[in-house]
């Protein structure tokens, strides 16, 4: 297929948010960025970003992040936190945003994703709190001691097609496999053949299948894209995210990302996943941390 | 002074929140824990927890965390995120809470700290989003690979009284120095004598001055108690927190904590502080991460 571009790709099409024009007397006025302003967006959550039957948490975060980028006075998520309340379903949803504070360089807002259940009741799926800024307006002053983890070249890493049949793997029936151009470091892919390292690590090259380059919104996808580190700990079952926070630190350079995830503390039924996202120019472009429940299978 | 206890200490007295009894027709009903329930609390922010003229972010988080512990159906903050909007002032404030979802094992809510400015206008200081649970109800199942950083004994670390005169130090006029029983690892205290390590680390033993043991609420204080890692990077000036997230993973054992903070990525005017809090039983009891702005002095 032809290489997609930022703004014209399946990721862009599947994260479209449409601002509702408010009626008379509403608090929401299009284009208003004042503190306290409310807005609402219609979205159509696509089953194409699902893992088994669950919509990917990073995809959902990107949809919410896109709405906030429209609602707030600044375009880019600097720090965004999502609490996953109930399981989002493919199909129509509404995002309600509140502009909490608009400053000169930073804006803070919250967003809520809601859906209507079978009985017609409104159910909140996700609540988000975020501070936005303009990555393009920041000084290019870097004094970092962070270094990317060593990993094999893309060609020497393992894609979904490399997974053996009958194993828990990326190459199962999950729709999302077709969205990603992801290859795992073989050192963190042993779980697919029943040989997890036990270390709690997951590392991968990460692109979008249609070749779209990354931007701050797709970094929100990247921080929750890899298989759970629990697999590398030798656990099976479900590891639902309770809360995920991402810091977007720079605009990513074109090309694939490297995503490194580590879990060091599995305790009392919960674990953290710490994520670093590096771009093709060896820049640390995003950091993520999530708290997840361990529901052993 | 006599050793204080949990529930009877200056930290407990200075974080008191008083629930307002709602009037007729209000959404808030005392004791109601249903989804969507609103409540409001009066608080009196104490100048005793200030650094120079700013109230400590961890103290403020603890006050908000205490209100949410009352408002929600579960007692302990499992994951709590605060966005610091404007500078909180000592004196009266109101915390408004919303119960977002009440589940069997987890409850999610948000809270907002507001004050009235000189002109009589209401100004929001902090917005918080959190998920609470019951630490006492969790299985004691730990498979951690995390290990505490080596550091000298409490006796061989440096307290506020050890700081030389005329240097940026803990022993300046800040009120909060009198609240803490904190001693820094000498390896991360060189900035006090003009010899920062340049690594971006800060490590300390951390207790409360009146000897009160720690609980989940005082862990919220601990995650933002140490001097900024920017000092160890050789930077002076102000490093205001934009956003702080804390995961409380266990109830701490009695005794002092060890708090380890590391900054690896100072870039584009922002830095992250990654925090681990370990208790006297060598348990990782809390993890924190904040995004802070670097305003060079």
mmCIF file of C-alpha atoms in Angstrom, chain A residues 5 29 75-76 114 174 177 199-200 203 211 216 222 224 234:
data_model
loop_
_atom_site.group_PDB
_atom_site.id
_atom_site.type_symbol
_atom_site.label_atom_id
_atom_site.label_comp_id
_atom_site.label_asym_id
_atom_site.label_seq_id
_atom_site.Cartn_x
_atom_site.Cartn_y
_atom_site.Cartn_z
ATOM 1 C CA UNK A 5 1.162 10.484 5.980
ATOM 2 C CA UNK A 29 -18.803 27.934 22.412
ATOM 3 C CA UNK A 75 -1.906 21.606 20.776
ATOM 4 C CA UNK A 76 0.370 18.973 22.321
ATOM 5 C CA UNK A 114 -18.884 8.009 27.705
ATOM 6 C CA UNK A 174 -6.535 -9.462 17.315
ATOM 7 C CA UNK A 177 -1.984 -6.715 14.738
ATOM 8 C CA UNK A 199 12.725 -10.291 33.936
ATOM 9 C CA UNK A 200 9.539 -8.356 33.146
ATOM 10 C CA UNK A 203 11.192 -4.120 23.828
ATOM 11 C CA UNK A 211 3.914 3.710 7.177
ATOM 12 C CA UNK A 216 2.608 13.377 19.573
ATOM 13 C CA UNK A 222 3.055 3.819 21.434
ATOM 14 C CA UNK A 224 0.559 1.215 25.479
ATOM 15 C CA UNK A 234 5.684 -15.961 32.826
#
